[in-house]
Coordinates of N, CA, C and O in Angstrom, one line a residue:
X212 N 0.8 -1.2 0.0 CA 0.0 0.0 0.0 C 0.9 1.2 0.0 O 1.9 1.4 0.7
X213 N 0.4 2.3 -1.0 CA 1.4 3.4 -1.0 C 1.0 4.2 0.2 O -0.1 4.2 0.8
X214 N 2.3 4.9 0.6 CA 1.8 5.8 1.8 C 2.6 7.3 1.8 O 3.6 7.7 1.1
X215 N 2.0 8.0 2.7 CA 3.0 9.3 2.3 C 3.1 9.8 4.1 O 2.3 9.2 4.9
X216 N 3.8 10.6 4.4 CA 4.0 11.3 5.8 C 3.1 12.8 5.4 O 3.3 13.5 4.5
X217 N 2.4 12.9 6.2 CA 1.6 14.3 6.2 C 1.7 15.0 7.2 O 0.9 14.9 8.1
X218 N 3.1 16.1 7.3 CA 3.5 17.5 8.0 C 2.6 18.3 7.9 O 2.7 19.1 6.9
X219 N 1.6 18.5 8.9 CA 0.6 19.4 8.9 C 1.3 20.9 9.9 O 1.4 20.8 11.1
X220 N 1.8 22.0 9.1 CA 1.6 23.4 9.6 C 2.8 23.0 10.9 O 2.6 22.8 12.0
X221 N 3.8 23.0 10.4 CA 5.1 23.2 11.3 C 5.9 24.3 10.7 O 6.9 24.3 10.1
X222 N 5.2 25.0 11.1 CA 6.1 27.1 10.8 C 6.6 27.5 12.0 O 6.8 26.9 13.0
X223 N 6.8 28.3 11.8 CA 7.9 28.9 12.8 C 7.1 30.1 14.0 O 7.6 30.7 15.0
X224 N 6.0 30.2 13.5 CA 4.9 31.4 14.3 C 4.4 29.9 15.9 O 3.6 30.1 16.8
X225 N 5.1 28.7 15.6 CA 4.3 27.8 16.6 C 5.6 27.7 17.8 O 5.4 27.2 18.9
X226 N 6.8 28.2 17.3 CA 7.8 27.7 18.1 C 8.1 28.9 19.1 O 7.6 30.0 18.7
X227 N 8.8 29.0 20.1 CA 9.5 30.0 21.0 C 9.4 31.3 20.3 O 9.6 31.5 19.1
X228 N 9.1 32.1 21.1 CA 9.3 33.7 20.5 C 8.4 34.1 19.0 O 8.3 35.1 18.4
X229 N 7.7 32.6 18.8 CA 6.7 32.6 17.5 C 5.5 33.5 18.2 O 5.4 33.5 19.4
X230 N 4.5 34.2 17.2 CA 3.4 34.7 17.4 C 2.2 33.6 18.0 O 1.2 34.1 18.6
X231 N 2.3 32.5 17.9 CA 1.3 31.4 18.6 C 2.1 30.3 18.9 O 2.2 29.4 18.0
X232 N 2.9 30.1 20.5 CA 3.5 29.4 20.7 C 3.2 28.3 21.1 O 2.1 28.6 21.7
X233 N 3.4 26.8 21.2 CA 2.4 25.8 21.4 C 3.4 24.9 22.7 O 4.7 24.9 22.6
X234 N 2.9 24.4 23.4 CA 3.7 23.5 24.2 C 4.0 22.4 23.6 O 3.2 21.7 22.9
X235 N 5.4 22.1 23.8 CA 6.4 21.3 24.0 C 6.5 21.2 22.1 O 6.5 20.0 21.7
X236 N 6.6 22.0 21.3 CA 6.9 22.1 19.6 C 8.2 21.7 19.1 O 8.5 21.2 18.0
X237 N 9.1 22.2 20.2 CA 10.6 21.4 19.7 C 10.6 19.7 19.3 O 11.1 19.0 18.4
X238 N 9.3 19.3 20.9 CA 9.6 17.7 21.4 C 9.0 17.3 20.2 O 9.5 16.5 19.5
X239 N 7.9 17.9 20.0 CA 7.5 17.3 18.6 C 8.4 17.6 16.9 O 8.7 16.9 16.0
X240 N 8.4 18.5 17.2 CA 9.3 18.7 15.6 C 10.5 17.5 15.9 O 10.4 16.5 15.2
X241 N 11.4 17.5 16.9 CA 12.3 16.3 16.8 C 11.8 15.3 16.4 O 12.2 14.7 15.4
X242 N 10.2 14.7 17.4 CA 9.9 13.5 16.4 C 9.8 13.2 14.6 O 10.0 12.3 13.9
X243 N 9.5 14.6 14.5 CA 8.5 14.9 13.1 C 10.3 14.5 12.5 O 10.3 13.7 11.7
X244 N 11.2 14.9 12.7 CA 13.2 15.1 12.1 C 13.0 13.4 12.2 O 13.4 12.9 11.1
X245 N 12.6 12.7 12.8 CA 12.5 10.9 12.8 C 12.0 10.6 11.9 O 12.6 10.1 10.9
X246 N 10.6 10.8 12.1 CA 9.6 10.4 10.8 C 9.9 10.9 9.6 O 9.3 10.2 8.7
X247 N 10.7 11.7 9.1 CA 11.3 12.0 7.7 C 12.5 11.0 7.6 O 12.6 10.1 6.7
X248 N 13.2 11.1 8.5 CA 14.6 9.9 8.2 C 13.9 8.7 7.7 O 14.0 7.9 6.7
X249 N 13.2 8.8 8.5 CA 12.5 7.4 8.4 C 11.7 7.5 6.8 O 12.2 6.8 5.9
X250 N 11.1 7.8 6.7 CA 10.5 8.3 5.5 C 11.4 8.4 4.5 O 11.1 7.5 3.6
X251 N 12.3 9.1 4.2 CA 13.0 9.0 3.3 C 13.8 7.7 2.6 O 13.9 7.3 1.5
X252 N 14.3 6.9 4.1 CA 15.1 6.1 3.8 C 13.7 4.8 3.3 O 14.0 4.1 2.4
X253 N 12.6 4.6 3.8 CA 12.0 4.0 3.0 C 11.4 4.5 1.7 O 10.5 3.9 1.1
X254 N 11.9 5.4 1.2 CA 11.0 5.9 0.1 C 9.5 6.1 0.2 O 8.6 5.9 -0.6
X255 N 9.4 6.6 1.2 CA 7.5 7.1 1.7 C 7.4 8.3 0.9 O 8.5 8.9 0.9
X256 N 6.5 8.8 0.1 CA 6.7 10.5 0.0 C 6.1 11.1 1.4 O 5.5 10.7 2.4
X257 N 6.8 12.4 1.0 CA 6.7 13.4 2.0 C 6.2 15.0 1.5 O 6.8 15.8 0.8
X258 N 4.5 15.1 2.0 CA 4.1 16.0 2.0 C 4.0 17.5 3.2 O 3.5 17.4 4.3
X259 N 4.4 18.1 2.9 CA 4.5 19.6 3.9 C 2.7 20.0 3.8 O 2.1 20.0 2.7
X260 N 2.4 20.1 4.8 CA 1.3 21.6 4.9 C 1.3 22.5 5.3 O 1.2 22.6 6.6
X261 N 1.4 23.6 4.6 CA 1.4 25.1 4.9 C 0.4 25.9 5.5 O 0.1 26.4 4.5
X262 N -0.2 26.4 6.2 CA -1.2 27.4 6.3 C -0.7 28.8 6.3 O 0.2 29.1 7.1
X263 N -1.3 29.6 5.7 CA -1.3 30.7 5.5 C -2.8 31.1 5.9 O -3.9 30.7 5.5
X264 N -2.3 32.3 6.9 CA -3.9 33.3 7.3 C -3.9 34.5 6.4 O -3.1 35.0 5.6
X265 N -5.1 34.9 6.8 CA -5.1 36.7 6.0 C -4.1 37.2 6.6 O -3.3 36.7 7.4
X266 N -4.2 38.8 5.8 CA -3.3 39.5 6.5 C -3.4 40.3 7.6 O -2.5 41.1 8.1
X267 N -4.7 40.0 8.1 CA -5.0 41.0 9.1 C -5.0 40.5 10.2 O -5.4 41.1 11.2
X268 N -4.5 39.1 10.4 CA -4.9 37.7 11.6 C -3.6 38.1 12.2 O -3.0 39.1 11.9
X269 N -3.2 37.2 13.0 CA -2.2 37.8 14.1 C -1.2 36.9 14.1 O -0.5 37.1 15.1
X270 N -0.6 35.6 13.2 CA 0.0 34.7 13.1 C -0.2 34.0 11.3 O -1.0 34.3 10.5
X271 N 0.9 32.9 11.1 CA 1.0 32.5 9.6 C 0.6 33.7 8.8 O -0.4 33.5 8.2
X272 N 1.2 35.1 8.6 CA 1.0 35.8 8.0 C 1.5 35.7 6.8 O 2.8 35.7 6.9
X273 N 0.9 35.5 5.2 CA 2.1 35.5 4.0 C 3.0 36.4 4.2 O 2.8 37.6 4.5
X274 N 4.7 35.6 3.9 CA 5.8 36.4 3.8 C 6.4 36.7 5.1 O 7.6 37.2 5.2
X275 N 5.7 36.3 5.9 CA 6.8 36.5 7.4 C 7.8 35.6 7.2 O 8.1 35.2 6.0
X276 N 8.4 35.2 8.2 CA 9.3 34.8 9.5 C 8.4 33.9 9.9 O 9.0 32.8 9.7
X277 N 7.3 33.7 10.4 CA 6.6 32.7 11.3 C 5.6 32.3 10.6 O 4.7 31.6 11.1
X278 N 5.5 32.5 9.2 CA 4.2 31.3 8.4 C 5.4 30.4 7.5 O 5.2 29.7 6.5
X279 N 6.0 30.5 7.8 CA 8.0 29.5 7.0 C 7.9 28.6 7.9 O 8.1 28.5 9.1
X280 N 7.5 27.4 6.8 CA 7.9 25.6 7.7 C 9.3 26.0 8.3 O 10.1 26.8 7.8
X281 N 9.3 25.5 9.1 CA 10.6 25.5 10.1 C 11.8 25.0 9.2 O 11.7 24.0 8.4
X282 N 12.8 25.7 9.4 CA 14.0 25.2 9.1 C 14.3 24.0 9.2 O 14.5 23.2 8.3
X283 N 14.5 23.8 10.3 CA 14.7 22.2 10.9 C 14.1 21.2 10.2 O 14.5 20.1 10.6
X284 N 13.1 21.1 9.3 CA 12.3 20.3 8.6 C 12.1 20.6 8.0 O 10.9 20.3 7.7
X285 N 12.7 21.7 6.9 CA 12.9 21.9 5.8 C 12.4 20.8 4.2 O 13.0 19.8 3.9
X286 N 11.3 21.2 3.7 CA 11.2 20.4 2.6 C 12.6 20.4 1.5 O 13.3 21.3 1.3
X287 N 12.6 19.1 1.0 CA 13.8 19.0 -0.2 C 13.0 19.2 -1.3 O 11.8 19.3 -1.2
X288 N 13.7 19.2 -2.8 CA 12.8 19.7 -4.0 C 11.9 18.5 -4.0 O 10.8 18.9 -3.8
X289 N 12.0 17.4 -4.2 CA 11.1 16.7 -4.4 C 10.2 16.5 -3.4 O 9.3 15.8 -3.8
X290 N 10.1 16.9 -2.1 CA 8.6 17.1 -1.3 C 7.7 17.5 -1.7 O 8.0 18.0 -2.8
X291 N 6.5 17.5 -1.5 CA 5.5 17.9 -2.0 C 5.0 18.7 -1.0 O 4.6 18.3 0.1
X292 N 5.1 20.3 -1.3 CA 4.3 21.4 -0.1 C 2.8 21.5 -1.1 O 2.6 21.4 -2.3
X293 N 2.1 21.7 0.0 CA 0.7 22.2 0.0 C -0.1 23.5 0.5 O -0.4 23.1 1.6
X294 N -0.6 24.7 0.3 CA -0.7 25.8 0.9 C -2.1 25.2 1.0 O -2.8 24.6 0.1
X295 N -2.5 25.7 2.7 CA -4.0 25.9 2.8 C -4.5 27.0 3.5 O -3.6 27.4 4.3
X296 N -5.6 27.6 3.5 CA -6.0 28.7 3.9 C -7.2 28.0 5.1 O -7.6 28.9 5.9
X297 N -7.7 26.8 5.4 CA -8.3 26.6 6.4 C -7.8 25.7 7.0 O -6.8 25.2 6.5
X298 N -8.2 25.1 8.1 CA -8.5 24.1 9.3 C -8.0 22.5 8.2 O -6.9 22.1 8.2
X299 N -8.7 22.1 7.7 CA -9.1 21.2 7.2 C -8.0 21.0 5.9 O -8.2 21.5 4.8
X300 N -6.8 20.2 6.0 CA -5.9 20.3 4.9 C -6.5 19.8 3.5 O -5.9 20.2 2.5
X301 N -7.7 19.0 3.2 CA -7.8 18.5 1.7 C -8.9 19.8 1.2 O -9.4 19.8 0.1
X302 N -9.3 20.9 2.4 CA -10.7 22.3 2.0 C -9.7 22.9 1.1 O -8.6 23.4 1.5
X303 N -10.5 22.7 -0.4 CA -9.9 24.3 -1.1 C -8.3 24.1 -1.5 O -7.5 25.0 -1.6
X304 N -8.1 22.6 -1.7 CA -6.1 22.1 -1.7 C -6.1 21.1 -2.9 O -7.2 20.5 -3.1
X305 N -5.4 20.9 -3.5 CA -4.9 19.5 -4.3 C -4.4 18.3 -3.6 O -3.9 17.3 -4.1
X306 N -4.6 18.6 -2.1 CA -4.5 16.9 -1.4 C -5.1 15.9 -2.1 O -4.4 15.3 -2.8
X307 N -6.1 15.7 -2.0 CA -6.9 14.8 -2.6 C -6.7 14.1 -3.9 O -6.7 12.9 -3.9
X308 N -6.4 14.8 -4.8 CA -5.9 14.8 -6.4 C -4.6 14.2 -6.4 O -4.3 13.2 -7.1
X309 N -3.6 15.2 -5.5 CA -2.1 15.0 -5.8 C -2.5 13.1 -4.6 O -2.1 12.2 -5.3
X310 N -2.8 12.9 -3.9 CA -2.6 11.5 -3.0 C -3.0 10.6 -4.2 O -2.1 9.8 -4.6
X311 N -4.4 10.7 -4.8 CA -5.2 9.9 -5.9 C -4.2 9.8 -6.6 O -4.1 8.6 -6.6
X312 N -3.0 10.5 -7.4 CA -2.4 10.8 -8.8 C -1.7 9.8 -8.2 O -1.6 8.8 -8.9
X313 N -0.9 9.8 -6.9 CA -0.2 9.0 -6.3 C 0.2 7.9 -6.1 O 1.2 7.4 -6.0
X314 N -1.7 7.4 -6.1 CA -1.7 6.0 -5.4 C -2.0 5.7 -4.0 O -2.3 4.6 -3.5
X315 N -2.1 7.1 -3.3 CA -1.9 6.6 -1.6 C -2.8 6.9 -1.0 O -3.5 7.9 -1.1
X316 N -2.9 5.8 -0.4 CA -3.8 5.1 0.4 C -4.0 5.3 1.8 O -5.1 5.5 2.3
X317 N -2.7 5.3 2.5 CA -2.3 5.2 3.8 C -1.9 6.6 4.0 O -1.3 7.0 3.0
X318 N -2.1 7.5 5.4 CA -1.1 9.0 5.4 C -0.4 8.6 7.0 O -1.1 8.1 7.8
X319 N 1.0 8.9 7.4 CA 1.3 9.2 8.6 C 1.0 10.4 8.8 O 1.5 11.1 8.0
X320 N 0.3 11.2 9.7 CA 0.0 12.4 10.1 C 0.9 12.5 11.3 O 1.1 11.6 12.2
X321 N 1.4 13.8 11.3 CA 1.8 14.3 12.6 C 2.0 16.4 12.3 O 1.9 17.0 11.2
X322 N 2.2 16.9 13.4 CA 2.1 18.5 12.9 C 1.4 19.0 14.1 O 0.9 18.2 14.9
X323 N 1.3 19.9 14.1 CA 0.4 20.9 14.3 C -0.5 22.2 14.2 O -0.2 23.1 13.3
X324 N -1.7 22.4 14.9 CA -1.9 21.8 16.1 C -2.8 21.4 16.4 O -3.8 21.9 16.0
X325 N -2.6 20.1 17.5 CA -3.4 18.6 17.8 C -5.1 18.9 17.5 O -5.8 18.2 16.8
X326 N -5.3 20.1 18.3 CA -6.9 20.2 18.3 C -7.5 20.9 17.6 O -8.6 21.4 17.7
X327 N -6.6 21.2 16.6 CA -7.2 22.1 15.1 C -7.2 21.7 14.0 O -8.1 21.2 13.5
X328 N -5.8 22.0 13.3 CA -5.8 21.3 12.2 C -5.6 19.7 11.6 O -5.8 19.0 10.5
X329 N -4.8 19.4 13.3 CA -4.5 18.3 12.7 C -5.8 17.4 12.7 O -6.3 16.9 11.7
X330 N -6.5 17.1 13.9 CA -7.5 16.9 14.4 C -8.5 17.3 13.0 O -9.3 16.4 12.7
X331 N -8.7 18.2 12.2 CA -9.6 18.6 11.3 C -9.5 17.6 9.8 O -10.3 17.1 9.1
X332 N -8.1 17.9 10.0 CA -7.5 16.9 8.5 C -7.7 15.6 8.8 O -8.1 14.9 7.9
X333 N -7.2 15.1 10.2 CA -7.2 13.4 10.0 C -9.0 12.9 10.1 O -9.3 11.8 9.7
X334 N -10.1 13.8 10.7 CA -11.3 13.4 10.3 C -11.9 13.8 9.1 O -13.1 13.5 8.8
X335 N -11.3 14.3 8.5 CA -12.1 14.7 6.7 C -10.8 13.1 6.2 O -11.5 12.1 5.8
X336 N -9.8 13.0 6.1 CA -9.2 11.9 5.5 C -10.1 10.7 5.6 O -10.2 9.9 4.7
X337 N -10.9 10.5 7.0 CA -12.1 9.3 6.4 C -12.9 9.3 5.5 O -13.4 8.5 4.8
X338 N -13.1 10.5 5.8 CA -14.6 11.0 4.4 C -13.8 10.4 3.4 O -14.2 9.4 2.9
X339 N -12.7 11.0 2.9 CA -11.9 10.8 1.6 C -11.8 9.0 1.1 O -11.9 8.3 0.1
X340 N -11.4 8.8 2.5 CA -11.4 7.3 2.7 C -10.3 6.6 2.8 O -10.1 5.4 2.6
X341 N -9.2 7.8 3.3 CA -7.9 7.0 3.3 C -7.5 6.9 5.0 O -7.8 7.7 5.9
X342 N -6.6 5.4 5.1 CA -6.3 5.4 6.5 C -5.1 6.1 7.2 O -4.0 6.5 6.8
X343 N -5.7 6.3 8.6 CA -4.6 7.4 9.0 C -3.7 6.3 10.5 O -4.2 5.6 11.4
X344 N -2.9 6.5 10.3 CA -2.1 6.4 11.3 C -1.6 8.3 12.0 O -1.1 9.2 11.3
X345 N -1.9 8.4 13.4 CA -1.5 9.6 13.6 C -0.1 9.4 15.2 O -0.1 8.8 16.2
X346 N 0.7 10.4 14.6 CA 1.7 9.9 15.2 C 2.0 10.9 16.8 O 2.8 11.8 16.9
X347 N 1.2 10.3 17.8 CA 1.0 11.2 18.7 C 2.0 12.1 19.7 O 1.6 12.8 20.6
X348 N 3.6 11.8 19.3 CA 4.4 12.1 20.0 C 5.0 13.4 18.8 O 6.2 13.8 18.9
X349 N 4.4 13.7 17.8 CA 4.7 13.9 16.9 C 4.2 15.0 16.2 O 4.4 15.4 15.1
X350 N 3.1 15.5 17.7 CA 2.3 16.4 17.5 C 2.1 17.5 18.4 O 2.4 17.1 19.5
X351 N 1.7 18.8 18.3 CA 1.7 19.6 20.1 C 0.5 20.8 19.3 O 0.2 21.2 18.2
X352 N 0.1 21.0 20.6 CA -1.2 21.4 20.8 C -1.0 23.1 21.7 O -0.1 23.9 21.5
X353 N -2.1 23.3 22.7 CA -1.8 24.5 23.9 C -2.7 24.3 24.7 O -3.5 23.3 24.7
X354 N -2.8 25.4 25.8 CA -3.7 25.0 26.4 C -4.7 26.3 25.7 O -4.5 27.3 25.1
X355 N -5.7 25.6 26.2 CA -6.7 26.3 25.6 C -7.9 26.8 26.8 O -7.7 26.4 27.9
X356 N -9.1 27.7 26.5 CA -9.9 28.7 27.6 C -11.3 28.7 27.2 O -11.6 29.1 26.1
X357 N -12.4 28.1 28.3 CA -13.6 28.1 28.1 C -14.3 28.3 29.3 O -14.6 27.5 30.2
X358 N -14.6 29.6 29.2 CA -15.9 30.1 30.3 C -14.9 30.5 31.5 O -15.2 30.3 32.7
X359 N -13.5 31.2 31.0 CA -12.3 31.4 32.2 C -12.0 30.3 32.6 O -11.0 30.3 33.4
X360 N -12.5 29.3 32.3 CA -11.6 27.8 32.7 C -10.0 27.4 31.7 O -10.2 27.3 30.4
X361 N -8.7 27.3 32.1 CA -7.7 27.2 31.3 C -7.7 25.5 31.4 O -7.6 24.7 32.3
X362 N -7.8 25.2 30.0 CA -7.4 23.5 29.9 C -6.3 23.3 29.6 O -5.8 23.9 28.6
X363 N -5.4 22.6 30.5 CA -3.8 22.5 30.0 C -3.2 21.8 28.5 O -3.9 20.9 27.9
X364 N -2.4 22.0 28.2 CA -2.2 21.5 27.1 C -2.1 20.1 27.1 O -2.5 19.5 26.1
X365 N -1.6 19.5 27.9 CA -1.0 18.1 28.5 C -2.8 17.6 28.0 O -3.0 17.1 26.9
X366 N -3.7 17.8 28.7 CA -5.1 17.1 29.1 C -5.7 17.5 27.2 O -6.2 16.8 26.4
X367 N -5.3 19.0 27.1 CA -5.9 19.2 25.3 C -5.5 18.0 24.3 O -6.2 17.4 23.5
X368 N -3.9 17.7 24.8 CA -3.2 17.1 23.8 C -4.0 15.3 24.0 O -4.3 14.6 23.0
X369 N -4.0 14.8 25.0 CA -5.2 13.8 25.5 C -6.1 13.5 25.0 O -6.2 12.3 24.6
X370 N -7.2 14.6 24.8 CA -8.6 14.5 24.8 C -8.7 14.4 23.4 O -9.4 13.6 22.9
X371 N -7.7 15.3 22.7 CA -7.9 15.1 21.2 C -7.6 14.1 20.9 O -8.5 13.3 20.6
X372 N -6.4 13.6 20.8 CA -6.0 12.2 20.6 C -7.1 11.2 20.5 O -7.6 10.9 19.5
X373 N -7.6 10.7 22.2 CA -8.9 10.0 22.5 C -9.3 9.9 21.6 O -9.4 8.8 20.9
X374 N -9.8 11.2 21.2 CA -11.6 11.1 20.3 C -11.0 10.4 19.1 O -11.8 9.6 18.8
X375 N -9.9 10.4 18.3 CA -9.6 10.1 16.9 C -9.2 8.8 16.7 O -8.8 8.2 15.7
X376 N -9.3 8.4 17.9 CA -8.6 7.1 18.1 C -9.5 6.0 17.8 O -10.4 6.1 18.6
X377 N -9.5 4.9 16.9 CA -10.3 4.5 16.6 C -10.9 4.5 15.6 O -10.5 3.8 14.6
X378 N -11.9 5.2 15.6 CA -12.8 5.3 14.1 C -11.8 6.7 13.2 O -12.0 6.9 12.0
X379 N -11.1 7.3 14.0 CA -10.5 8.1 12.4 C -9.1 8.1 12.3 O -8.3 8.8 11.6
X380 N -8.8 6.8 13.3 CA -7.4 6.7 13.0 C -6.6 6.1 14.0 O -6.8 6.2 15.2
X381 N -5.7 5.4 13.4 CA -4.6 4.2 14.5 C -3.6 5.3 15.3 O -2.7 5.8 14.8
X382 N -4.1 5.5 16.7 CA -3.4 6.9 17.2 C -2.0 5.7 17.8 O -2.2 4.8 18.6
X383 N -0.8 5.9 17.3 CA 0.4 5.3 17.8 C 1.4 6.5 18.3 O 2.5 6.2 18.8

């Protein structure tokens, strides 16, 4: 079965001194520096996803410093980057097409972040119909705020996981 690694939105606006910093983004980008080695040396392709916001939003601005995939994970010419403007990596993208043209079947997901995009992409990839393995050490999230209640990231990064687990994907 063909398969590809799917780098969802590892820019540089998520790391230290970034405009939306996320807990523990290094621990994950190192995993994410594995899963390419790894990737490469089996011959997996390797897809980037990009998001870009408007210009008036407060982070992933086109043309900064902080909507730029991280250095450290740097795509090579033959990766495949993808720009998306929403939540949902195949809304409004050539995912779908470019995977079909492909062959693949299977995606490794990992990126950020847990309870947005990635969480958005690996439940539209059922719709699509392809399986997901999501690689949970490999991903980082924040904490997040409801009704003045702060949810920590540790319990965010948890809860999302949970729910995907299963029916939209082999959470490893």
């Amino acid at each position: 079965m063909q398969e590809a690694l799917l780098i969802i939105d590892v820019q540089n606006d998520y790391f230290p001194g970034g405009a939306c910093e996320l807990y523990k983004a290094y621990e994950a980008e190192d995993r994410i520096k594995s899963l390419i080695k790894e990737s490469r040396t089996l011959l997996r392709h390797i897809i980037y996803i990009q998001h870009i916001n408007p210009p008036d939003d407060t982070f992933f601005v086109e043309g900064t410093f902080g909507c730029e995939i991280s250095e450290r994970i740097k795509p090579l010419p033959d990766d495949k980057v993808i720009v998306k403007y929403y939540p949902n990596s195949f809304f409004e993208t050539e995912l779908d097409s470019y995977l079909k043209e492909k062959g693949i079947k299977k995606l490794i997901v990992c990126g950020m972040m847990t309870h947005m995009c990635v969480d958005t992409t690996v439940r539209a990839a059922m719709d699509y119909g392809y399986e997901v393995d999501l690689v949970a050490d490999a991903c980082a999230t924040m904490n997040l705020e409801i009704s003045g209640e702060i949810i920590p990231a540790q319990t965010v990064q948890k809860t999302f996981l949970a729910s995907l687990k299963g029916v939209f994907a082999n959470v490893i």
